[in-house]
CSV table of C-alpha atoms in Angstrom, one decimal:
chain,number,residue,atom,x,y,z
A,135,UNK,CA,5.7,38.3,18.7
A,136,UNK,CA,4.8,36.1,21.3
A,137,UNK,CA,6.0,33.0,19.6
A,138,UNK,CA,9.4,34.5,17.9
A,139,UNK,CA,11.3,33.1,21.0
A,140,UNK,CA,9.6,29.7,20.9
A,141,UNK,CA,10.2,29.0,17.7
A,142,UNK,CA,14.0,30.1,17.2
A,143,UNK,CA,14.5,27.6,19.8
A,144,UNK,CA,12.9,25.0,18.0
A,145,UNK,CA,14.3,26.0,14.7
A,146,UNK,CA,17.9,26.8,15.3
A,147,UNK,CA,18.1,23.0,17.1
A,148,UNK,CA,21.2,21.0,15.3
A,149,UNK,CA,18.7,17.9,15.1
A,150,UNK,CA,16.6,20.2,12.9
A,151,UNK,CA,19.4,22.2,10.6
A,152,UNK,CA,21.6,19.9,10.9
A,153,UNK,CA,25.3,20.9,13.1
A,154,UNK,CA,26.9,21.8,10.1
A,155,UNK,CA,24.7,24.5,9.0
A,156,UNK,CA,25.3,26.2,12.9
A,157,UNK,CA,28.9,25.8,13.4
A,158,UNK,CA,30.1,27.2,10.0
A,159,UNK,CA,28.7,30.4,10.8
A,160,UNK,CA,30.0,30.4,14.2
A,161,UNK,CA,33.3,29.4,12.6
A,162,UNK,CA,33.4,32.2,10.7
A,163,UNK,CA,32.3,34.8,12.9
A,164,UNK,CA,35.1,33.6,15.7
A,165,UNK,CA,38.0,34.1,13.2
A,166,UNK,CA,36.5,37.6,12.0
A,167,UNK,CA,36.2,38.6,15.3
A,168,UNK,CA,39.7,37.3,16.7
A,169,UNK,CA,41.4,38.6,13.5
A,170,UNK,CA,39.6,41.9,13.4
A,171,UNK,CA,40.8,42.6,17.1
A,172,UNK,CA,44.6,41.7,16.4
A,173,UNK,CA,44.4,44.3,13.4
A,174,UNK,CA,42.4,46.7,15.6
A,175,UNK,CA,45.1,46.6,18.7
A,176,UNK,CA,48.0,46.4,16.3
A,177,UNK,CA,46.9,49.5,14.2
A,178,UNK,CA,46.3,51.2,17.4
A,179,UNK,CA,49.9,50.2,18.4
A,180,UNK,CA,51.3,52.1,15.5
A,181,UNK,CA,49.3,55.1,15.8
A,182,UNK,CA,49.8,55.9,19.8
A,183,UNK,CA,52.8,54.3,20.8
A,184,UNK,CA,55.5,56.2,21.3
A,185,UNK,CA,58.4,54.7,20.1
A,186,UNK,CA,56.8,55.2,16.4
A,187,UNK,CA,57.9,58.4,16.5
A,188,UNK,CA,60.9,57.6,14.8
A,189,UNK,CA,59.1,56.9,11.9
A,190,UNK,CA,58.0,60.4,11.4
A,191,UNK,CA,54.5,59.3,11.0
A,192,UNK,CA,55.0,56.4,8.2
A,193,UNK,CA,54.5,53.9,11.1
A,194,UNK,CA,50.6,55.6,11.5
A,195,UNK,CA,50.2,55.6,7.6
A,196,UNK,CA,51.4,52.2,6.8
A,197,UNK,CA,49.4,50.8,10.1
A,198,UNK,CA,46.2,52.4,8.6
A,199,UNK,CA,47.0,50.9,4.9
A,200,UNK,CA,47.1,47.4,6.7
A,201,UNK,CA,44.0,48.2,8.4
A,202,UNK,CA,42.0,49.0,5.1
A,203,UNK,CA,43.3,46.4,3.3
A,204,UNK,CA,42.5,43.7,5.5
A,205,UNK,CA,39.0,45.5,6.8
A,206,UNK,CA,37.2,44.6,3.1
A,207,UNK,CA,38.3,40.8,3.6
A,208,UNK,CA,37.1,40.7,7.2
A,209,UNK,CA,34.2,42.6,6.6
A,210,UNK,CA,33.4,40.2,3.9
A,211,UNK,CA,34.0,37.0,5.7
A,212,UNK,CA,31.5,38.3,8.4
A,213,UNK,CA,28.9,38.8,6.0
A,214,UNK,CA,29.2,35.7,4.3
A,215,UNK,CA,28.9,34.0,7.6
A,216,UNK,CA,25.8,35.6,7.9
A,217,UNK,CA,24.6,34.0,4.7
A,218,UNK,CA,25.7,30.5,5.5
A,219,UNK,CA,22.1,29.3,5.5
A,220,UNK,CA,19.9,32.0,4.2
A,221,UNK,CA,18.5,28.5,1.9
A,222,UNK,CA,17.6,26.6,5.1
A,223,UNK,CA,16.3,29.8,6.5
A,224,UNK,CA,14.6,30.6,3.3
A,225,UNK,CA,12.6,27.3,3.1
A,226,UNK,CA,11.6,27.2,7.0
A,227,UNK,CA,10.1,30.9,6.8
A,228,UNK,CA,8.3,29.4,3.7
A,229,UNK,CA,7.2,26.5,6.4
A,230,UNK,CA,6.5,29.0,8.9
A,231,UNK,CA,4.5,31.5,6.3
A,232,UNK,CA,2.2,28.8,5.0
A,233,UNK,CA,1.3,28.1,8.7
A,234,UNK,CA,0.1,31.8,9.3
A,235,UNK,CA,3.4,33.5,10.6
A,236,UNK,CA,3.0,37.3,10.1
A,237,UNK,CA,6.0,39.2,8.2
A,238,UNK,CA,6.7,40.9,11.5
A,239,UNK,CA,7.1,37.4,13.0
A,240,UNK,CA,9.8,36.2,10.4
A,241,UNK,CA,11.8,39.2,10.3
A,242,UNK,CA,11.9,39.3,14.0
A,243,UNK,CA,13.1,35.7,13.4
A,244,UNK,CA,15.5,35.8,10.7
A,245,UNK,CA,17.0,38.4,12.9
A,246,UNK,CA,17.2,37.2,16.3
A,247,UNK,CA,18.6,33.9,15.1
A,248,UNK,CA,21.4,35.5,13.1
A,249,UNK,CA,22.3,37.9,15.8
A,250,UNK,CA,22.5,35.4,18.4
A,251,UNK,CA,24.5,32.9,16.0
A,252,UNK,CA,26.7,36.2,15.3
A,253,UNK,CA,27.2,37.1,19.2
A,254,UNK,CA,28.2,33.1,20.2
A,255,UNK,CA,30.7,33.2,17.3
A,256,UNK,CA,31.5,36.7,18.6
A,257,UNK,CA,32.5,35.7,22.0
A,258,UNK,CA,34.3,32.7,20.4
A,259,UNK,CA,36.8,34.7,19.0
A,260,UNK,CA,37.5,36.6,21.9
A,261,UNK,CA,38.8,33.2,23.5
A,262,UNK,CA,40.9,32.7,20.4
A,263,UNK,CA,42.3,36.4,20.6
A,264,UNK,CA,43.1,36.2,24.4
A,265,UNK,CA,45.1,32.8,23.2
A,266,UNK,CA,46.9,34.8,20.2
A,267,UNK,CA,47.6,37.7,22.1
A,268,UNK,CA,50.8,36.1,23.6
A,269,UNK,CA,52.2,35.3,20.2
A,270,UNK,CA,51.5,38.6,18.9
A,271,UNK,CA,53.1,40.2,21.5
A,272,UNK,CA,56.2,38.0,20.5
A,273,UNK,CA,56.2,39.9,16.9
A,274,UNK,CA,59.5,42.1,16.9
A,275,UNK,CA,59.1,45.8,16.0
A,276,UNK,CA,61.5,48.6,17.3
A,277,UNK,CA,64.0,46.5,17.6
A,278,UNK,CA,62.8,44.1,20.0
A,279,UNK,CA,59.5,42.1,21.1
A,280,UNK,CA,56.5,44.8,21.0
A,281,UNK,CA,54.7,42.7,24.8
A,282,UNK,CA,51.3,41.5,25.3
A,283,UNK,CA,50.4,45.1,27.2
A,284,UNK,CA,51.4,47.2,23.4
A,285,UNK,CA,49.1,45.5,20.9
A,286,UNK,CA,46.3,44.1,23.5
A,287,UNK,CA,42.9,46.4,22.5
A,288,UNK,CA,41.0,49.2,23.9
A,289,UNK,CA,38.2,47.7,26.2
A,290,UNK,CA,36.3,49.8,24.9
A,291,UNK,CA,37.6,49.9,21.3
A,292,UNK,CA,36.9,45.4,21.4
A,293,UNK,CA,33.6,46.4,22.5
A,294,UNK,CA,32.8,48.2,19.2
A,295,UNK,CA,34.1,45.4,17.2
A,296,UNK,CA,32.0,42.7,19.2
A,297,UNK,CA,29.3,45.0,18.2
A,298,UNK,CA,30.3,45.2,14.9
A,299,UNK,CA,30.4,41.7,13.9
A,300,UNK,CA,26.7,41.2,15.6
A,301,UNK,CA,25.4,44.3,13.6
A,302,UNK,CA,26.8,42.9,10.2
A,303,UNK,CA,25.6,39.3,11.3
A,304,UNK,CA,21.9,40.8,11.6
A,305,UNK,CA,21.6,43.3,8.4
A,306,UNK,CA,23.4,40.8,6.0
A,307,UNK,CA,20.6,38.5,7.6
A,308,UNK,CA,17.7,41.0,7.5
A,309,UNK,CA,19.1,42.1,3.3
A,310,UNK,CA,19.1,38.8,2.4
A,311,UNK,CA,15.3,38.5,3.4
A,312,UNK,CA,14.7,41.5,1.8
A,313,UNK,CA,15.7,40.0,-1.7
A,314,UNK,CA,12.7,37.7,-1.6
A,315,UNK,CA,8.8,38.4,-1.5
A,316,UNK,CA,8.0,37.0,2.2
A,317,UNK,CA,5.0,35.0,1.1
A,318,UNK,CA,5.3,31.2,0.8
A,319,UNK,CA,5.9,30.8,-2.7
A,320,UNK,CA,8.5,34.0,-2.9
A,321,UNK,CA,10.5,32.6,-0.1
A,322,UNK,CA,10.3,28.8,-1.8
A,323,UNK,CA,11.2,29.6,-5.1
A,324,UNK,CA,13.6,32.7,-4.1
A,325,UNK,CA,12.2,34.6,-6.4
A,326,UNK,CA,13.1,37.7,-6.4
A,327,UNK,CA,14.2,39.8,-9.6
A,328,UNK,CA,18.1,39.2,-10.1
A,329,UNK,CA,20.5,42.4,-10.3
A,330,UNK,CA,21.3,44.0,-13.4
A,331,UNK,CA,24.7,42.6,-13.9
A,332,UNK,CA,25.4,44.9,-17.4
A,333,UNK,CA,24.9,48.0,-15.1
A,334,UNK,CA,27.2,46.8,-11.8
A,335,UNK,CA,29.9,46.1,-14.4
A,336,UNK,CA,29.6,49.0,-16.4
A,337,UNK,CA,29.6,51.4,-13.1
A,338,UNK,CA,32.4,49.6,-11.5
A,339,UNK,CA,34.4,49.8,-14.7
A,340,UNK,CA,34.2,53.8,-14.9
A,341,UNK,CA,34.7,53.8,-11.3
A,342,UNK,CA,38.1,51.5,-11.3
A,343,UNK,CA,38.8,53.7,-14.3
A,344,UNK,CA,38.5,57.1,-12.4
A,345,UNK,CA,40.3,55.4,-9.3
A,346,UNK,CA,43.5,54.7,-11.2
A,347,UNK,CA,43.4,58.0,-12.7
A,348,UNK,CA,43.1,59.9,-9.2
A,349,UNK,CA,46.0,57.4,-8.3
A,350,UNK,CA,47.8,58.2,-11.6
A,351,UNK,CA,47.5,62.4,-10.4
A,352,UNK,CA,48.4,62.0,-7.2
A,353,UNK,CA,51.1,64.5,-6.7
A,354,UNK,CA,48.5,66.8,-8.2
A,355,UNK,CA,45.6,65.9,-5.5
A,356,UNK,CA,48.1,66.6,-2.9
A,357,UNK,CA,49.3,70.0,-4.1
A,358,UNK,CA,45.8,71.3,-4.4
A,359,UNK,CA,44.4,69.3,-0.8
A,360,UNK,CA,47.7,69.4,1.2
A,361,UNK,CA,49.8,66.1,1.4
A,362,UNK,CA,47.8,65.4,4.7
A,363,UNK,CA,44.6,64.8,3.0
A,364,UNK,CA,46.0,63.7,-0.1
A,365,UNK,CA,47.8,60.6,1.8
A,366,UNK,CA,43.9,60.3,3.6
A,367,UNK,CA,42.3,60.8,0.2
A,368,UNK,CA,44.8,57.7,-0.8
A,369,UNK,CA,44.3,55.6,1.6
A,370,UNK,CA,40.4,55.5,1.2
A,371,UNK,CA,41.2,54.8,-2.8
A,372,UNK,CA,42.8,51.8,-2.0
A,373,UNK,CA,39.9,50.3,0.4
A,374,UNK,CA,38.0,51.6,-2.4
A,375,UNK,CA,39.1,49.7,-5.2
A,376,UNK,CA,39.5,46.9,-2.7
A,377,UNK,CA,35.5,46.9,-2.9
A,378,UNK,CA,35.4,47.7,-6.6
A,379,UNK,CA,36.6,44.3,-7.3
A,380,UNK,CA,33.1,42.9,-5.1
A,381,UNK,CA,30.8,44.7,-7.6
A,382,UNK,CA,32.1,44.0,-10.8
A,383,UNK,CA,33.2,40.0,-9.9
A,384,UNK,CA,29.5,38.7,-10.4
A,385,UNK,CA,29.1,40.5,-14.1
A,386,UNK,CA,32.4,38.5,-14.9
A,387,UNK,CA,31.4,35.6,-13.2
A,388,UNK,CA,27.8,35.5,-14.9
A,389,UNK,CA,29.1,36.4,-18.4
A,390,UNK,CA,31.7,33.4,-18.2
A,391,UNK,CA,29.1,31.3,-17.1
A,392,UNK,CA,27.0,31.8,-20.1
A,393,UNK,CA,29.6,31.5,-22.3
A,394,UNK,CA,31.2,27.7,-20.8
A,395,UNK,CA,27.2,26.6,-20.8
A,396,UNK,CA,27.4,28.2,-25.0
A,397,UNK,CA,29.9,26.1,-25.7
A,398,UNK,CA,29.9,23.0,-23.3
A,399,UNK,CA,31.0,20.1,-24.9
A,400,UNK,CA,30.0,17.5,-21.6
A,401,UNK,CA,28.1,17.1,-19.1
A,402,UNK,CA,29.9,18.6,-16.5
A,403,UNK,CA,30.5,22.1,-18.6
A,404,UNK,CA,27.2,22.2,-19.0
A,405,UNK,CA,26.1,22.1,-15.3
A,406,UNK,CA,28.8,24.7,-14.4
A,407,UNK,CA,28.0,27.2,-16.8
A,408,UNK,CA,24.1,27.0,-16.1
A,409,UNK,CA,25.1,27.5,-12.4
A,410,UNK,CA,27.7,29.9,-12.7
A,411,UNK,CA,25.0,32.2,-14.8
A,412,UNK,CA,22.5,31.5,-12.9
A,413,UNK,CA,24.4,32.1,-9.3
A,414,UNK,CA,26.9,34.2,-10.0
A,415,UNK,CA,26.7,35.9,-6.8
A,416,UNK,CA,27.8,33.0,-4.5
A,417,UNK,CA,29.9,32.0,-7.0
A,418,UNK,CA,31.8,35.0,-7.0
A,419,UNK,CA,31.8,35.1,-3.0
A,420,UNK,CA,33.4,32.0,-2.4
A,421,UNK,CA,36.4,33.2,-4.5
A,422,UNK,CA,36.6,36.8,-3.8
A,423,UNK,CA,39.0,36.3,-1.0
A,424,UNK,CA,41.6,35.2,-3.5
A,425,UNK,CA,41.0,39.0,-5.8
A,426,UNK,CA,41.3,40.7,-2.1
A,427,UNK,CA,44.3,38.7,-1.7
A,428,UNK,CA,45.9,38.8,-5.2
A,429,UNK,CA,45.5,42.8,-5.0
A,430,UNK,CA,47.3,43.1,-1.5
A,431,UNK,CA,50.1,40.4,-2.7
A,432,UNK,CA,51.0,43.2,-5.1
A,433,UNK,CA,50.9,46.0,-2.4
A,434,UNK,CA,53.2,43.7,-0.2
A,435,UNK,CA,55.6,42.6,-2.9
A,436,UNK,CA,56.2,46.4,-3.5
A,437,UNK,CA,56.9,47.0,0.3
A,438,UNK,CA,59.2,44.0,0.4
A,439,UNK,CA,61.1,45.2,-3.0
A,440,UNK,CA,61.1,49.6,-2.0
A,441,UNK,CA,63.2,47.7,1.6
A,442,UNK,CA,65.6,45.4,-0.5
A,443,UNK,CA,66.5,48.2,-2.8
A,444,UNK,CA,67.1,51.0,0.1
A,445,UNK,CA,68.9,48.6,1.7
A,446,UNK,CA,71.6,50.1,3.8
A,447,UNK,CA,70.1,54.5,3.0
A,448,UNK,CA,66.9,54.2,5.4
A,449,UNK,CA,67.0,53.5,9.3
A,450,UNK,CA,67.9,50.0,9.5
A,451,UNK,CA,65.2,50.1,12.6
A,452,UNK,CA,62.4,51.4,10.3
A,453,UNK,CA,63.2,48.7,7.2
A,454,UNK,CA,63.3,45.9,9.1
A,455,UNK,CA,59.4,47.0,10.7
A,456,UNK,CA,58.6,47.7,7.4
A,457,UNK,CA,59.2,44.2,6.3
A,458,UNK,CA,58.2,42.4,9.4
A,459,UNK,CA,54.9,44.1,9.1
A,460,UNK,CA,54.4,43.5,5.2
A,461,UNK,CA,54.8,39.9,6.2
A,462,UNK,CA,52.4,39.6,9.0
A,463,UNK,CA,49.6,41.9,6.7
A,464,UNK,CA,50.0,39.1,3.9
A,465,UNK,CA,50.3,36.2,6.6
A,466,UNK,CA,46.5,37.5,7.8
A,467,UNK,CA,45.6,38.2,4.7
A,468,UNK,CA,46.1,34.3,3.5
A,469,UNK,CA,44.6,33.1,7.2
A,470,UNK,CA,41.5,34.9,5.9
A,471,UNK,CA,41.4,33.3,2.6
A,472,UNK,CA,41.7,29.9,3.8
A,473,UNK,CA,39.0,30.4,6.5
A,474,UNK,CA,36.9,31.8,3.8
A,475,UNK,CA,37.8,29.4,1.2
A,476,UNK,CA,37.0,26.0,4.0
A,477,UNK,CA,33.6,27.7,5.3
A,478,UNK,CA,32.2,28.5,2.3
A,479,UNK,CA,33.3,25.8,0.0
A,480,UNK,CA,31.5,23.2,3.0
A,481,UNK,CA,28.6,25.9,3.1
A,482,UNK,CA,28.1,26.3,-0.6
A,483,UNK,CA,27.6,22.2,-0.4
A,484,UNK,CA,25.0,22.1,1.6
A,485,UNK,CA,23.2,24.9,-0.1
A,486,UNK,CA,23.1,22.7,-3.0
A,487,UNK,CA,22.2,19.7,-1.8
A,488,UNK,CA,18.8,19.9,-3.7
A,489,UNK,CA,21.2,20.3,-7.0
A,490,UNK,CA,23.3,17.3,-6.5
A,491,UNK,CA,20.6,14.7,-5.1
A,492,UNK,CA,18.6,15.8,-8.6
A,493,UNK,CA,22.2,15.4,-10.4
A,494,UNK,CA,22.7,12.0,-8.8
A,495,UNK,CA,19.4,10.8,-9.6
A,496,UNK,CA,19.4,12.0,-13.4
A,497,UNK,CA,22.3,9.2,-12.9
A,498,UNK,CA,25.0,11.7,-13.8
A,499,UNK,CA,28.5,9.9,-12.9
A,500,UNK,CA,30.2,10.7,-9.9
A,501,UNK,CA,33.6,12.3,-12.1
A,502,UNK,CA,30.9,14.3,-14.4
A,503,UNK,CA,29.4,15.8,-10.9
A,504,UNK,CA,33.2,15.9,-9.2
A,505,UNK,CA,34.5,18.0,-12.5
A,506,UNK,CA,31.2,20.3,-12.7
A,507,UNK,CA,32.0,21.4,-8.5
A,508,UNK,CA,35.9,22.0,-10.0
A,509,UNK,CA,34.7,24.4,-12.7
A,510,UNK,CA,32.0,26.3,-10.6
A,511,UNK,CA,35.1,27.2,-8.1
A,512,UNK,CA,37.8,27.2,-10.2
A,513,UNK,CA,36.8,29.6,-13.2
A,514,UNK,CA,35.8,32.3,-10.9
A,515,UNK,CA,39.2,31.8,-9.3
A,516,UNK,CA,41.2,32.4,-12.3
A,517,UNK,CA,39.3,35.6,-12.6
A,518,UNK,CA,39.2,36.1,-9.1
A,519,UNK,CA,43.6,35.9,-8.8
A,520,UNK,CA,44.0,37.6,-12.6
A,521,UNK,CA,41.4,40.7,-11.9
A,522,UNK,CA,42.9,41.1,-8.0
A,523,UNK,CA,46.2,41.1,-9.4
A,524,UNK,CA,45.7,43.5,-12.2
A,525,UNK,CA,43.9,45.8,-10.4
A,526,UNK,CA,46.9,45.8,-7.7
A,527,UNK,CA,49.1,46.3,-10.5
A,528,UNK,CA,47.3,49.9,-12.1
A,529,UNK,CA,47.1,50.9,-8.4
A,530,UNK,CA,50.7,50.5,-7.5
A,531,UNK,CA,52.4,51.6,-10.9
A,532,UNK,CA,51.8,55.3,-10.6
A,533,UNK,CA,53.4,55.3,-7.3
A,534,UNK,CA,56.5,53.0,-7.1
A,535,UNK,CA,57.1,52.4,-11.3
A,536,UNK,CA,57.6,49.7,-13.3
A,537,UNK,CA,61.4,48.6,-11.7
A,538,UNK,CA,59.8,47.4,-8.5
A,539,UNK,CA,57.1,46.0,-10.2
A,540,UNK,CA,58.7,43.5,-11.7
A,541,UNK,CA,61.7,43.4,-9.2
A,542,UNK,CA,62.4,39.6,-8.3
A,543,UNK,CA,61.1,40.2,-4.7
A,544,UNK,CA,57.3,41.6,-6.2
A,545,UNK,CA,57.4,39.2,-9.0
A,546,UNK,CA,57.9,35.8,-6.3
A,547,UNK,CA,55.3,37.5,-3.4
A,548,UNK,CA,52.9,37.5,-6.3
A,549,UNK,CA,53.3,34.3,-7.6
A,550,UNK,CA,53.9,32.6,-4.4
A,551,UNK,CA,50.3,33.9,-3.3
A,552,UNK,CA,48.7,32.3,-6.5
A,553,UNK,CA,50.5,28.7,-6.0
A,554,UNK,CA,49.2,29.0,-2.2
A,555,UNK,CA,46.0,30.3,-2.7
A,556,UNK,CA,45.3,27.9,-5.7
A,557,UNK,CA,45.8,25.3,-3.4
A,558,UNK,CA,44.0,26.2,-0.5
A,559,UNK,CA,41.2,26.2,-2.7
A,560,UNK,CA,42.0,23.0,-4.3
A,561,UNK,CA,42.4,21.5,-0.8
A,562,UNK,CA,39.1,23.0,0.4
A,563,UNK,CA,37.2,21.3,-2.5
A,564,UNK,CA,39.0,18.0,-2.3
A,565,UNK,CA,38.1,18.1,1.7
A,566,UNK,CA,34.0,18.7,0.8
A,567,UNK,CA,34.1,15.3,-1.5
A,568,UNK,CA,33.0,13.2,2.0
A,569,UNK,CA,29.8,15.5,2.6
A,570,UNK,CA,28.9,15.2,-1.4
A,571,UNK,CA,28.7,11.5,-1.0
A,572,UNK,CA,27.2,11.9,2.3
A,573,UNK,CA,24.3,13.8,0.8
A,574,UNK,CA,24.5,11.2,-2.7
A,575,UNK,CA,23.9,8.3,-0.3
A,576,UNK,CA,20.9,10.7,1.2
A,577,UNK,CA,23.3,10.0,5.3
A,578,UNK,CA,24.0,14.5,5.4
């Protein structure tokens, strides 16, 4: 254990991993953590300050709604950071294996270096909260400016999200070791068994199946619970189905993957259906912020449309919070996607480096190799947007109908979240095209 220290010196240098493969994660984990702790001291707002008592408790229920609908997408992005460069990790704990590292040694690696990549993103983001802060406090609820001193957090509570966002960093780290035999070869060749992909999407079909039926009998649940539980019991249905759409995205991804390699017709279909089957997993990850996305734009279009149409009936106080704060849970909502969307896309680059130096070599044109990195994004996206959106839609019909559904304010939050999340993932792939040719010309 001795030499654990020494050696995540020596390994996590930039000279040796390269300054890309640090600073994404770091990235990432900065905006988790700053986002996380303007959610945390905004729900808190809503559930302690007094003026919400106006609101008869829907300022606490809505706040908490926000909070699980934008706790999946944050959770998420923090893990993902975490697996940023399991690869590079991979192959120097194959390095480090052959030379007579003991599994103890590599875990207590793999871990340390995570954590502390974790903790320097972590206290990263508390810089860029402390500079948000004053902007948030400009946001106008009750009628006025909420102030710095209403939505700054807890000490204490911002101490359990640091803490968070460095406990995720290390177990995505120490699971993503455990998915590999930690000998030299297992570690090389990643060779762990894959998932069984017919199983995840059959269990997350019945399960999306029984949540929009417990959705569907909701005035039922709440009878027989007591309309306090039953709105709890709610709430955790939609974070739920929020992570529903996680386990059965990689099935989809895989199957479609299969089916473009079946029936490729170029070069370029061919390459993104073998990788899509074969990787279906990342695949799926650097799109799922566009399904979390797609699913809340349905929530929010609802909100926006149940305030237009009671208009002048409700307390003009209460609609007007109840848009503003529609607005600002979409507006993190699409900051989250487009964080996600620029780290991974860069990430997933690198990971593949191996893949498109082999590509280039094979001589595969440039277009063919451009067009094969569209379709590996850009089929899971479709899905990604259509399943997000669909599942949004069974969620929200049993509750508000099928008028505000397809009400003209619903109908253009929804489609205005596809044209802009279409093309912050178009403009994410376009902006990776300078470190493909870096790593075609062998300079990344």
């Amino acid at each position: 254990m001795s030499v654990v220290l020494p050696l995540a010196r020596q390994l996590t240098r930039p000279a040796r991993q390269g300054r890309a493969a640090v600073a994404l994660p770091i990235v990432a984990f900065a905006v988790t953590t700053a986002l996380l702790l303007v959610v945390a001291g905004g729900a808190r707002m809503f559930l302690v300050d007094p003026r919400t008592a106006a609101g008869n408790g829907l300022y606490g229920i809505l706040a908490v709604l926000a909070l699980l609908l934008l706790a999946v997408p944050l959770v998420t992005l923090g893990a993902a950071a975490a697996r940023l460069t399991s690869r590079r990790r991979n192959d120097r704990l194959a390095t480090l294996r052959l030379l007579g590292a003991s599994t103890r040694e590599l875990w207590a690696l793999t871990v340390l270096e995570a954590t502390a990549v974790a903790a320097v993103g972590a206290v990263a983001g508390v810089a860029i909260y402390a500079a948000l802060l004053p902007l948030v406090g400009l946001l106008p609820f009750f009628g006025a400016p909420v102030g710095v001193a209403a939505v700054a957090i807890d000490p204490l509570l911002g101490l359990g999200v640091l803490g968070g966002v460095i406990v995720v960093g290390a177990a995505s780290a120490a699971a993503s070791l455990r998915r590999v035999a930690v000998t030299p070869l297992g570690v090389r060749t990643r060779s762990a068994a894959p998932p069984s992909r017919t199983a995840a999407l059959v269990v997350g079909g019945v399960l999306i199946v029984a949540v929009v039926l417990l959705v569907s009998n909701f005035s039922v649940v709440a009878q027989l619970l007591g309309p306090a539980v039953g709105i709890a019991l709610l709430l955790g249905v939609f974070a739920g189905a929020l992570a529903l759409l996680n386990l059965i995205g990689a099935p989809i991804v895989a199957a479609r993957g299969r089916s473009l390699a079946r029936r490729a017709r170029t070069a370029s279909e061919l390459i993104a259906g073998r990788e899509l089957a074969a990787h279906a997993g990342p695949a799926w990850r650097r799109v799922s912020g566009m399904a979390i996305v797609a699913f809340i734009a349905v929530v929010a279009g609802c909100g926006l449309s149940i305030v237009d149409v009671a208009g002048d009936a409700g307390p003009t106080t209460l609609m007007t919070d109840i848009r503003t704060g529609v607005l600002v849970t979409l507006g993190i909502a699409f900051l989250l996607l487009a964080c996600a969307v620029g780290v991974t896309q860069a990430a997933s680059v690198l990971e593949e480096r191996e893949l498109i130096v082999g590509l280039d070599r094979l001589g595969i044109p440039d277009a063919e190799l451009r067009r094969a990195r569209r379709l590996t994004v850009m089929v899971p996206l479709r899905w990604a947007a259509g399943g997000g959106a669909a599942l949004g839609l069974m969620m929200a019909f049993p509750i508000v109908g099928i008028s505000l559904l397809v009400a003209p304010l619903s109908v253009l939050t929804i489609v205005a979240t596809f044209a802009g999340g279409f093309a912050l993932v178009r403009a994410a792939l376009a902006s990776t095209r300078p470190i493909v040719d870096g790593i075609r010309r062998e300079t990344v």
